[in-house]
């Protein structure tokens, strides 16, 4: 039986390092850094494009991207929000018209529909909306890649040079990694329901795909052709105003959607100020809303309050030592729901601190966090989700103070909630009312350009009074969140990390940060440690526990009143996402990386 003790070592190096969920993408990123002399931004564009081909069930040109950039010359962190917006014709009324309630004469639904509450009917409507064409938003990835190239690229390489490896994979074929093959096959029903067999470009013979064969090279209608168009003509004429954009609009409208060419051509990225909180001498940086990173920051700040006040015992609270060296640039990004990061020639590495207190004991030689610490993390994560699901929205449309990051991250407010609501002996947060219970589903619509479209609009609320209510030209509550850790005293980079997987992402950030900073784990051990996940990302959601936790820890958590499902194993571990971490030791400059065994990938360095 596997208990997720680290089965492989972290990768150590001093030049550059890349960690992704696909080995071929990792090798492409490393080639850009070492072979072509590109910087971290260059490598990340090449990796993102490769992942769009290698792992289309997780990411692609039909999706979005967010990015954080660290510049050591200024110790500054910059952000790119590359998420798309709803069509200009989007409205709750259109969704209601597209998904009318069942007719009272329907024998299968008459009794249930007549007795359901308004909230239950809203949930049913949202479920249908999330699986339909009206949840499709304008894809932001293509513009985001261009913005990263223009703002942070080295200038040594053309966009064509960076996208060529992905084009070659799309044209020549590639072996499909095992876990990706499984996810690809399981997602086929979500694809095939939208298009006919005459334009089906997938090897669907009832088996999992194991090799992606060569495809025609006539340009239009292929993934390679779409990437070539962008590499030659840029994101404007090559994507949004070119044949990919017109194909997206035609496909959406054919299925009853309201997206227009103007919606595509008007898309722009934004460059907000990143947000952070301090924990154990490090600042954790996130992109501000409409992303959900603020939920993790609220949870981490609440956990910090509980630790410093002594409400949680058995953990030390020390500050890392001062650095003695620095490096050039680091870039971390997340594109659609997949993790991708790369670093420049001198970038990231590991904490060398020893294992600290706060563990109940070990299993198979690996430290186990105490029940008390797990209880506190779960409760603080519930508080974070309560705030996020109440107030995270497109800030351009926010009209109340509670939606601002200043209010959400106010230390006094969070401390008052954490100290007033947390009970060390029992779970109390899950009994409080949820602000919303809508969840994001990940169905897609074929765009006839070799890639799929996302239904990010499923992140909207259909409650017209909610700050995140569906409306025209709005960005929805978004799950994609990259992260950076910097030393609070000097601003030097400590780590770049992501943990893809829907609502798992802020929960993963919190757990990975605690594993490294509170318990002194190296990146690979921090990644391999078992995780918890509040499945639907709400205050009242069921907690899933991955296989590997002590039985007495599970028993005690249940006795505290946590609504739990324990010992999640096998392919059901998708609940816990897939993480990538690269850290940098500021004393030696050594880089250290870990890559999640829950995915197919690896970390490489030089």
Coordinates of C-alpha atoms in Angstrom, one line a residue:
X1 CA 0.0 0.0 0.0
X2 CA 1.4 3.4 -1.0
X3 CA 1.3 6.1 1.7
X4 CA 2.9 9.0 -0.3
X5 CA 6.2 9.1 1.5
X6 CA 8.6 10.6 -1.1
X7 CA 9.5 7.9 -3.6
X8 CA 11.9 10.2 -5.4
X9 CA 14.3 12.9 -4.5
X10 CA 13.9 16.6 -5.2
X11 CA 15.9 17.8 -8.2
X12 CA 18.9 20.0 -7.3
X13 CA 20.7 22.3 -9.7
X14 CA 22.3 25.8 -9.9
X15 CA 21.5 27.0 -13.4
X16 CA 17.8 26.9 -14.4
X17 CA 14.9 24.6 -13.6
X18 CA 11.5 23.7 -15.0
X19 CA 8.7 21.6 -13.4
X20 CA 5.6 20.7 -15.3
X21 CA 3.0 17.9 -15.4
X22 CA 4.4 16.5 -18.7
X23 CA 8.0 15.3 -19.2
X24 CA 8.1 16.5 -22.8
X25 CA 7.0 20.0 -21.8
X26 CA 9.6 20.1 -19.1
X27 CA 12.3 19.2 -21.6
X28 CA 11.1 21.9 -24.0
X29 CA 11.3 24.5 -21.2
X30 CA 14.8 23.4 -20.3
X31 CA 15.9 23.6 -23.9
X32 CA 14.7 27.2 -24.2
X33 CA 16.6 28.1 -21.1
X34 CA 19.9 26.2 -21.7
X35 CA 19.9 25.5 -25.4
X36 CA 18.4 28.8 -26.8
X37 CA 19.5 31.2 -24.0
X38 CA 16.0 32.4 -23.3
X39 CA 14.8 33.6 -20.0
X40 CA 12.0 32.3 -17.7
X41 CA 9.2 34.0 -19.6
X42 CA 10.4 32.6 -22.9
X43 CA 10.5 29.1 -21.5
X44 CA 7.1 29.5 -19.9
X45 CA 5.5 30.4 -23.2
X46 CA 7.1 27.4 -24.9
X47 CA 6.0 25.1 -22.0
X48 CA 2.4 26.5 -22.0
X49 CA 2.0 25.9 -25.7
X50 CA 3.5 22.4 -25.4
X51 CA 1.1 21.6 -22.6
X52 CA -1.8 22.7 -24.7
X53 CA -0.9 20.0 -27.2
X54 CA 0.3 17.3 -24.7
X55 CA -2.5 17.7 -22.1
X56 CA -5.5 19.2 -23.9
X57 CA -7.8 17.7 -21.3
X58 CA -6.3 20.2 -18.8
X59 CA -5.3 23.3 -20.8
X60 CA -5.3 24.9 -24.2
X61 CA -5.8 27.9 -26.4
X62 CA -9.5 27.8 -25.6
X63 CA -8.8 28.6 -22.0
X64 CA -7.3 31.3 -19.8
X65 CA -4.0 32.1 -18.1
X66 CA -2.7 34.0 -15.0
X67 CA 0.9 34.8 -14.3
X68 CA 3.2 36.1 -11.6
X69 CA 6.7 37.5 -12.5
X70 CA 9.5 38.1 -10.1
X71 CA 12.3 40.5 -11.0
X72 CA 15.4 40.2 -8.8
X73 CA 16.8 43.5 -9.9
X74 CA 13.9 45.3 -8.1
X75 CA 12.7 42.4 -5.9
X76 CA 9.3 43.2 -7.4
X77 CA 6.4 40.9 -8.2
X78 CA 4.1 41.6 -11.2
X79 CA 0.9 40.0 -12.2
X80 CA -1.0 39.3 -15.4
X81 CA -4.7 38.4 -15.4
X82 CA -5.3 36.7 -18.7
X83 CA -8.8 35.5 -18.0
X84 CA -11.6 36.0 -20.5
X85 CA -14.9 37.7 -20.1
X86 CA -18.5 36.8 -20.8
X87 CA -20.0 37.8 -24.2
X88 CA -21.6 41.2 -24.4
X89 CA -25.0 39.6 -24.8
X90 CA -24.7 37.4 -21.6
X91 CA -27.5 37.7 -19.0
X92 CA -29.2 35.6 -16.4
X93 CA -32.4 36.1 -18.4
X94 CA -30.9 34.5 -21.5
X95 CA -29.8 31.5 -19.3
X96 CA -33.3 31.2 -18.0
X97 CA -34.8 31.3 -21.5
X98 CA -32.3 28.7 -22.7
X99 CA -33.0 26.3 -19.8
X100 CA -36.7 26.6 -18.9
X101 CA -38.0 24.6 -15.9
X102 CA -39.5 21.2 -16.6
X103 CA -43.1 21.4 -17.8
X104 CA -45.6 20.5 -14.9
X105 CA -47.0 17.7 -17.1
X106 CA -43.6 15.9 -17.1
X107 CA -44.1 12.7 -15.1
X108 CA -40.5 12.5 -14.1
X109 CA -40.2 15.9 -12.6
X110 CA -43.6 17.3 -11.8
X111 CA -43.6 16.4 -8.1
X112 CA -40.0 17.4 -7.5
X113 CA -40.2 20.7 -9.4
X114 CA -43.4 21.8 -7.7
X115 CA -42.0 21.1 -4.2
X116 CA -38.5 22.5 -4.7
X117 CA -37.4 25.7 -3.1
X118 CA -36.2 28.8 -5.1
X119 CA -32.6 27.9 -4.0
X120 CA -33.0 24.3 -5.2
X121 CA -34.4 25.5 -8.5
X122 CA -31.5 28.0 -8.8
X123 CA -29.0 25.2 -8.2
X124 CA -30.6 23.1 -10.9
X125 CA -30.5 26.0 -13.3
X126 CA -26.9 26.6 -12.6
X127 CA -26.1 22.9 -13.2
X128 CA -27.6 23.1 -16.6
X129 CA -26.0 26.5 -17.3
X130 CA -22.6 25.1 -16.4
X131 CA -22.9 22.3 -19.0
X132 CA -24.3 24.6 -21.7
X133 CA -23.0 27.0 -24.3
X134 CA -23.9 30.1 -22.4
X135 CA -21.1 29.3 -19.9
X136 CA -18.4 29.8 -22.5
X137 CA -16.2 32.8 -22.0
X138 CA -13.8 34.5 -24.4
X139 CA -10.5 32.6 -24.2
X140 CA -7.6 34.7 -22.7
X141 CA -4.6 32.4 -23.1
X142 CA -3.5 33.6 -26.6
X143 CA -3.4 37.2 -25.5
X144 CA -1.8 36.2 -22.2
X145 CA 1.1 34.5 -24.0
X146 CA 1.6 37.5 -26.2
X147 CA 1.6 39.8 -23.1
X148 CA 4.2 37.7 -21.3
X149 CA 6.3 37.7 -24.4
X150 CA 6.1 41.5 -24.9
X151 CA 6.5 42.5 -21.2
X152 CA 8.9 39.9 -19.8
X153 CA 10.5 38.0 -22.7
X154 CA 14.3 38.2 -23.2
X155 CA 13.9 39.6 -26.7
X156 CA 16.4 37.1 -28.0
X157 CA 13.9 34.7 -29.5
X158 CA 10.9 35.2 -31.8
X159 CA 7.5 34.0 -30.8
X160 CA 7.7 31.5 -33.7
X161 CA 10.9 30.0 -32.1
X162 CA 9.1 29.6 -28.8
X163 CA 6.0 28.0 -30.3
X164 CA 7.8 25.7 -32.8
X165 CA 8.2 22.8 -30.4
X166 CA 4.4 22.7 -29.7
X167 CA 3.7 23.0 -33.5
X168 CA 6.0 20.0 -34.1
X169 CA 4.3 18.0 -31.4
X170 CA 0.9 18.8 -33.0
X171 CA 2.0 18.0 -36.5
X172 CA 4.1 14.9 -35.9
X173 CA 2.3 13.2 -33.0
X174 CA 3.5 12.2 -29.6
X175 CA 3.0 9.4 -27.0
X176 CA 0.3 10.2 -24.6
X177 CA 1.3 10.0 -20.9
X178 CA -0.6 7.4 -18.9
X179 CA -2.6 9.6 -16.5
X180 CA -3.3 12.1 -19.2
X181 CA -4.5 9.2 -21.4
X182 CA -7.0 8.3 -18.7
X183 CA -8.3 11.8 -18.2
X184 CA -8.4 12.3 -22.0
X185 CA -10.6 9.2 -22.4
X186 CA -12.9 10.1 -19.5
X187 CA -13.5 13.5 -21.0
X188 CA -14.4 12.3 -24.5
X189 CA -18.2 12.3 -23.8
X190 CA -18.0 16.0 -22.9
X191 CA -16.5 16.6 -26.3
X192 CA -18.3 14.3 -28.7
X193 CA -21.8 15.5 -27.7
X194 CA -21.0 18.9 -29.3
X195 CA -19.8 17.8 -32.8
X196 CA -20.4 15.3 -35.5
X197 CA -18.2 12.4 -36.5
X198 CA -17.1 14.1 -39.7
X199 CA -15.0 16.6 -37.8
X200 CA -13.9 14.3 -35.0
X201 CA -10.1 14.6 -34.8
X202 CA -9.8 12.2 -31.9
X203 CA -8.8 8.5 -31.9
X204 CA -12.0 7.3 -30.2
X205 CA -12.2 3.6 -30.6
X206 CA -13.3 2.8 -27.1
X207 CA -9.8 2.7 -25.6
X208 CA -7.6 5.3 -23.9
X209 CA -5.4 7.2 -26.4
X210 CA -1.8 6.1 -26.1
X211 CA -0.4 7.9 -29.1
X212 CA -1.5 11.1 -30.7
X213 CA -0.8 10.4 -34.4
X214 CA 0.2 12.8 -37.2
X215 CA -2.5 15.3 -38.4
X216 CA -3.0 17.0 -41.7
X217 CA -0.8 20.0 -42.4
X218 CA -3.2 22.3 -44.3
X219 CA -3.3 24.8 -41.5
X220 CA -7.0 25.5 -40.9
X221 CA -8.8 23.1 -38.7
X222 CA -5.8 21.8 -36.8
X223 CA -4.2 22.6 -33.5
X224 CA -0.8 23.2 -35.2
X225 CA -2.4 25.5 -37.7
X226 CA -3.9 27.6 -34.9
X227 CA -0.6 27.9 -33.1
X228 CA 1.2 28.7 -36.4
X229 CA -1.3 31.5 -37.1
X230 CA -0.6 33.1 -33.8
X231 CA 3.2 32.7 -34.1
X232 CA 3.2 34.4 -37.5
X233 CA 0.6 37.1 -37.0
X234 CA 0.4 37.7 -33.3
X235 CA -2.6 37.3 -31.0
X236 CA -4.7 39.9 -32.9
X237 CA -4.8 38.9 -36.6
X238 CA -3.4 35.4 -35.7
X239 CA -6.1 34.5 -33.2
X240 CA -8.8 36.9 -32.0
X241 CA -9.5 38.5 -35.4
X242 CA -8.2 35.6 -37.5
X243 CA -9.7 32.3 -38.4
X244 CA -9.4 30.8 -34.9
X245 CA -11.6 33.7 -33.5
X246 CA -14.2 33.4 -36.3
X247 CA -14.3 29.7 -35.9
X248 CA -14.9 30.0 -32.1
X249 CA -17.7 32.5 -32.7
X250 CA -19.3 30.3 -35.4
X251 CA -19.2 27.2 -33.2
X252 CA -20.6 29.0 -30.1
X253 CA -23.4 30.6 -32.1
X254 CA -24.2 27.3 -33.9
X255 CA -25.1 25.8 -30.5
X256 CA -27.2 28.8 -29.4
X257 CA -24.6 31.0 -27.8
X258 CA -24.3 34.8 -28.1
X259 CA -20.6 35.4 -28.5
X260 CA -19.6 37.8 -31.3
X261 CA -16.5 38.8 -33.2
X262 CA -16.4 42.0 -31.3
X263 CA -16.3 40.1 -28.0
X264 CA -13.2 38.3 -29.4
X265 CA -11.4 41.3 -30.8
X266 CA -12.1 43.5 -27.7
X267 CA -10.4 41.1 -25.3
X268 CA -7.5 42.4 -23.3
X269 CA -5.4 41.2 -20.4
X270 CA -5.0 43.3 -17.3
X271 CA -2.0 43.9 -15.0
X272 CA -3.2 44.2 -11.4
X273 CA -1.1 44.7 -8.3
X274 CA -0.4 41.3 -6.8
X275 CA -1.6 40.6 -3.2
X276 CA 0.2 38.9 -0.4
X277 CA 0.2 37.9 3.3
X278 CA 3.1 37.0 5.5
X279 CA 3.5 33.6 7.1
X280 CA 6.6 32.5 9.1
X281 CA 8.8 35.1 7.5
X282 CA 7.7 34.6 3.9
X283 CA 5.2 36.5 1.8
X284 CA 2.8 34.4 -0.2
X285 CA 1.8 36.2 -3.4
X286 CA -1.3 35.7 -5.5
X287 CA -3.1 37.4 -8.4
X288 CA -6.1 39.4 -6.9
X289 CA -9.7 38.6 -7.8
X290 CA -11.4 37.6 -9.9
X291 CA -9.2 34.6 -9.0
X292 CA -9.7 32.6 -5.8
X293 CA -6.1 33.1 -4.5
X294 CA -7.5 35.4 -1.9
X295 CA -9.2 32.4 -0.2
X296 CA -5.9 30.8 0.5
X297 CA -4.4 34.1 1.8
X298 CA -7.3 34.6 4.2
X299 CA -6.9 31.0 5.4
X300 CA -3.1 31.4 5.8
X301 CA -3.5 34.7 7.7
X302 CA -6.1 33.1 10.0
X303 CA -3.8 30.2 10.6
X304 CA -1.0 32.6 11.4
X305 CA -3.3 34.3 14.0
X306 CA -4.1 31.0 15.7
X307 CA -0.4 30.0 15.8
X308 CA 0.8 33.3 17.2
X309 CA -1.9 33.4 19.8
X310 CA -1.2 30.0 21.1
X311 CA -4.6 28.6 20.1
X312 CA -2.7 25.9 18.2
X313 CA 0.0 24.3 20.2
X314 CA 2.9 22.1 19.2
X315 CA 4.3 24.2 16.4
X316 CA 7.4 26.5 16.4
X317 CA 7.2 29.9 14.8
X318 CA 10.6 30.9 13.6
X319 CA 11.8 33.3 10.9
X320 CA 14.1 32.0 8.1
X321 CA 17.7 33.2 8.1
X322 CA 18.9 36.1 5.9
X323 CA 20.0 35.4 2.4
X324 CA 23.5 35.8 1.1
X325 CA 22.9 35.7 -2.7
X326 CA 20.4 36.6 -5.4
X327 CA 19.4 35.7 -8.9
X328 CA 17.9 37.1 -12.1
X329 CA 14.3 36.5 -13.0
X330 CA 11.6 34.0 -12.2
X331 CA 8.3 33.5 -13.8
X332 CA 5.4 31.3 -12.8
X333 CA 2.2 30.9 -14.7
X334 CA -0.9 28.7 -14.8
X335 CA -2.7 28.2 -18.1
X336 CA -6.2 26.9 -18.1
X337 CA -6.2 24.2 -15.3
X338 CA -2.7 23.1 -15.8
X339 CA 0.5 24.0 -13.9
X340 CA 3.5 25.4 -15.8
X341 CA 6.4 27.3 -14.5
X342 CA 10.0 27.9 -15.5
X343 CA 12.9 29.8 -14.2
X344 CA 15.9 31.6 -15.6
X345 CA 19.5 30.7 -15.4
X346 CA 19.7 31.3 -11.7
X347 CA 16.4 31.0 -10.0
X348 CA 14.9 28.8 -7.3
X349 CA 15.7 26.3 -4.6
X350 CA 15.0 24.5 -1.4
X351 CA 14.7 25.1 2.3
X352 CA 17.3 23.3 4.2
X353 CA 15.6 23.6 7.6
X354 CA 15.1 20.5 9.7
X355 CA 11.7 18.9 10.4
X356 CA 10.0 20.9 13.1
X357 CA 7.3 20.3 15.7
X358 CA 3.6 20.0 14.9
X359 CA 3.5 16.3 13.9
X360 CA 1.7 13.5 15.7
X361 CA 4.3 10.9 14.6
X362 CA 5.5 9.3 11.4
X363 CA 4.2 6.7 9.0
X364 CA 6.7 4.8 6.8
X365 CA 9.3 7.2 8.1
X366 CA 7.4 10.3 6.9
X367 CA 6.2 12.9 9.3
X368 CA 2.5 13.3 9.8
X369 CA 0.9 16.6 10.7
X370 CA -1.0 16.6 13.9
X371 CA -4.8 16.3 14.0
X372 CA -4.9 19.8 15.7
X373 CA -3.0 21.4 12.8
X374 CA -5.2 19.6 10.1
X375 CA -8.3 20.7 12.0
X376 CA -7.1 24.3 12.1
X377 CA -6.2 24.3 8.4
X378 CA -9.6 22.9 7.4
X379 CA -11.4 25.4 9.5
X380 CA -9.4 28.4 8.3
X381 CA -9.9 27.2 4.7
X382 CA -13.6 27.2 5.2
X383 CA -13.4 30.8 6.4
X384 CA -11.4 31.7 3.3
X385 CA -13.9 30.0 1.0
X386 CA -16.8 31.7 2.8
X387 CA -15.3 35.1 2.0
X388 CA -14.3 34.2 -1.5
X389 CA -17.6 32.7 -2.5
X390 CA -19.4 35.8 -1.0
X391 CA -17.3 38.6 -2.6
X392 CA -14.8 37.4 -5.3
X393 CA -15.9 38.9 -8.5
X394 CA -14.7 41.1 -11.4
X395 CA -13.4 44.1 -9.5
X396 CA -14.2 46.4 -12.4
X397 CA -17.9 45.8 -11.6
X398 CA -17.6 45.7 -7.8
X399 CA -19.7 48.3 -6.0
X400 CA -19.3 47.3 -2.4
X401 CA -16.3 47.6 0.0
X402 CA -16.4 43.9 0.9
X403 CA -15.2 43.0 -2.6
X404 CA -12.0 44.9 -2.3
X405 CA -8.8 43.1 -1.4
X406 CA -8.1 45.7 1.3
X407 CA -11.3 44.6 3.1
X408 CA -10.9 40.9 2.4
X409 CA -7.3 40.7 3.6
X410 CA -7.7 43.2 6.6
X411 CA -5.7 41.6 9.3
X412 CA -7.9 42.8 12.2
X413 CA -11.0 41.5 10.5
X414 CA -9.5 38.1 9.8
X415 CA -8.1 37.9 13.4
X416 CA -11.5 38.7 14.9
X417 CA -13.2 36.0 12.8
X418 CA -10.5 33.4 13.4
X419 CA -10.3 33.9 17.2
X420 CA -14.0 34.3 17.6
X421 CA -15.1 31.3 15.6
X422 CA -12.4 28.7 15.9
X423 CA -12.9 25.9 18.4
X424 CA -9.9 23.7 19.0
X425 CA -12.1 20.8 20.0
X426 CA -14.8 20.7 17.3
X427 CA -15.7 21.7 13.7
X428 CA -17.9 24.8 13.8
X429 CA -17.4 26.5 10.5
X430 CA -19.3 24.0 8.3
X431 CA -22.5 24.7 10.2
X432 CA -22.6 28.3 9.1
X433 CA -24.7 29.3 6.1
X434 CA -23.0 29.2 2.7
X435 CA -23.0 32.4 0.6
X436 CA -23.4 30.4 -2.6
X437 CA -23.2 26.8 -3.5
X438 CA -22.5 26.9 -7.2
X439 CA -19.6 24.9 -8.5
X440 CA -17.4 25.1 -11.6
X441 CA -17.8 22.2 -14.0
X442 CA -15.3 21.6 -16.8
X443 CA -17.4 20.7 -19.8
X444 CA -16.2 22.0 -23.2
X445 CA -17.4 22.9 -26.7
X446 CA -15.5 22.0 -29.8
X447 CA -14.2 25.0 -31.7
X448 CA -13.1 23.2 -34.9
X449 CA -9.6 24.6 -34.5
X450 CA -8.0 21.5 -32.9
X451 CA -8.7 22.7 -29.3
X452 CA -11.7 23.0 -26.9
X453 CA -13.4 25.9 -25.2
X454 CA -13.8 26.3 -21.5
X455 CA -17.0 27.0 -19.6
X456 CA -15.5 29.4 -17.1
X457 CA -18.8 31.2 -17.0
X458 CA -19.9 28.4 -14.7
X459 CA -18.0 30.4 -12.1
X460 CA -20.7 33.1 -12.2
X461 CA -23.6 33.2 -9.7
X462 CA -27.2 33.3 -11.2
X463 CA -28.4 35.3 -8.2
X464 CA -28.8 38.8 -9.6
X465 CA -28.0 40.4 -6.2
X466 CA -24.6 38.6 -5.9
X467 CA -21.4 40.6 -6.7
X468 CA -20.4 37.8 -9.0
X469 CA -23.7 37.7 -10.9
X470 CA -23.6 36.8 -14.6
X471 CA -23.6 39.8 -16.8
X472 CA -22.1 41.2 -20.0
X473 CA -18.4 41.6 -20.4
X474 CA -17.6 40.3 -16.9
X475 CA -14.9 38.0 -15.6
X476 CA -16.2 35.1 -13.4
X477 CA -15.0 33.7 -10.2
X478 CA -11.9 31.9 -11.4
X479 CA -10.0 28.9 -10.0
X480 CA -6.6 29.4 -11.7
X481 CA -4.0 30.7 -9.3
X482 CA -0.2 30.7 -9.6
X483 CA 1.8 31.7 -6.5
X484 CA 5.2 33.0 -5.4
X485 CA 6.9 33.0 -2.0
X486 CA 9.4 35.8 -1.2
X487 CA 11.4 36.5 2.0
X488 CA 9.5 39.1 3.9
X489 CA 12.7 40.8 5.2
X490 CA 14.5 41.3 1.9
X491 CA 12.0 40.6 -0.9
X492 CA 14.2 37.9 -2.3
X493 CA 12.6 35.0 -4.1
X494 CA 12.1 31.8 -2.1
X495 CA 9.7 29.6 -4.2
X496 CA 7.4 29.4 -7.1
X497 CA 4.5 27.0 -6.8
X498 CA 1.1 25.9 -8.1
X499 CA -1.3 23.2 -7.3
X500 CA -3.8 22.8 -10.2
X501 CA -7.2 21.3 -9.6
X502 CA -10.3 23.6 -9.4
X503 CA -11.2 24.5 -5.9
X504 CA -8.2 22.5 -4.6
X505 CA -5.8 25.2 -5.7
X506 CA -5.9 27.6 -2.7
X507 CA -6.1 24.7 -0.4
X508 CA -3.1 23.2 -2.0
X509 CA -1.2 26.5 -1.7
X510 CA -1.9 26.6 2.0
X511 CA -0.9 23.0 2.6
X512 CA 2.3 23.2 0.5
X513 CA 3.4 26.5 2.3
X514 CA 2.7 25.0 5.7
X515 CA 4.6 21.8 4.8
X516 CA 7.7 23.8 3.7
X517 CA 7.7 26.6 6.2
X518 CA 6.3 25.1 9.3
X519 CA 7.6 21.5 8.9
X520 CA 10.8 22.1 6.9
X521 CA 9.9 19.8 4.0
X522 CA 11.8 19.9 0.7
X523 CA 9.6 20.5 -2.4
X524 CA 9.2 16.8 -3.3
X525 CA 8.3 15.8 0.2
X526 CA 5.9 18.7 0.6
X527 CA 4.2 17.6 -2.7
X528 CA 4.1 13.9 -1.8
X529 CA 2.5 14.5 1.6
X530 CA -1.2 13.5 1.8
X531 CA -3.6 16.3 1.4
X532 CA -7.2 17.3 2.3
X533 CA -9.6 19.0 0.0
X534 CA -12.9 20.7 0.6
X535 CA -14.4 19.3 -2.6
X536 CA -16.8 22.0 -3.7
X537 CA -14.9 25.0 -2.4
X538 CA -17.6 26.2 0.0
X539 CA -17.8 26.7 3.7
X540 CA -20.0 23.6 4.1
X541 CA -18.3 21.3 1.6
X542 CA -17.3 17.7 2.4
X543 CA -13.7 17.2 3.3
X544 CA -11.8 14.5 1.3
X545 CA -8.7 13.0 2.9
X546 CA -6.1 11.4 0.8
X547 CA -4.8 8.0 1.7
X548 CA -1.8 8.2 4.0
X549 CA -3.2 9.9 7.1
X550 CA -3.1 8.1 10.5
X551 CA -6.2 6.2 11.4
X552 CA -6.3 7.9 14.8
X553 CA -6.0 11.3 13.1
X554 CA -9.0 10.5 10.9
X555 CA -11.0 9.1 13.8
X556 CA -10.3 12.3 15.9
X557 CA -11.3 14.6 13.0
X558 CA -14.5 12.7 12.6
X559 CA -15.2 13.0 16.3
X560 CA -14.8 16.7 16.1
X561 CA -17.7 16.8 13.7
X562 CA -16.0 17.2 10.3
X563 CA -18.1 16.0 7.4
X564 CA -15.4 13.7 5.8
X565 CA -14.6 11.0 3.3
X566 CA -11.2 9.4 4.2
X567 CA -8.6 7.2 2.5
X568 CA -9.2 8.6 -1.1
X569 CA -6.9 6.6 -3.3
X570 CA -6.2 5.5 -6.9
X571 CA -7.5 7.8 -9.6
X572 CA -9.9 9.4 -7.2
X573 CA -6.9 11.4 -6.1
X574 CA -7.8 13.9 -8.8
X575 CA -9.5 15.7 -5.9
X576 CA -6.1 16.8 -4.6
X577 CA -4.8 18.3 -7.9
X578 CA -1.2 18.2 -9.1
X579 CA 1.6 20.5 -7.7
X580 CA 4.9 21.8 -9.0
X581 CA 7.4 23.6 -6.7
X582 CA 10.8 25.2 -7.3
X583 CA 12.6 26.8 -4.4
X584 CA 15.9 28.7 -4.1
X585 CA 18.3 28.7 -1.2
X586 CA 19.3 32.3 -0.7
X587 CA 22.6 31.4 1.0
X588 CA 24.0 29.1 -1.8
X589 CA 21.7 29.9 -4.8
X590 CA 21.0 26.2 -5.2
X591 CA 17.7 25.4 -6.8
X592 CA 15.5 22.6 -5.6
X593 CA 12.4 21.3 -7.4
X594 CA 9.6 18.8 -7.0
X595 CA 7.0 17.5 -9.4
X596 CA 3.7 15.8 -8.4
X597 CA 3.5 12.0 -8.8
X598 CA -0.3 12.5 -9.1
X599 CA 0.5 13.6 -12.6
X600 CA 2.8 12.4 -15.4
X601 CA 5.4 15.1 -15.1
X602 CA 8.8 15.7 -13.7
X603 CA 11.3 18.5 -12.8
X604 CA 14.6 19.0 -14.6
X605 CA 17.4 21.4 -14.1
X606 CA 21.0 22.1 -15.1

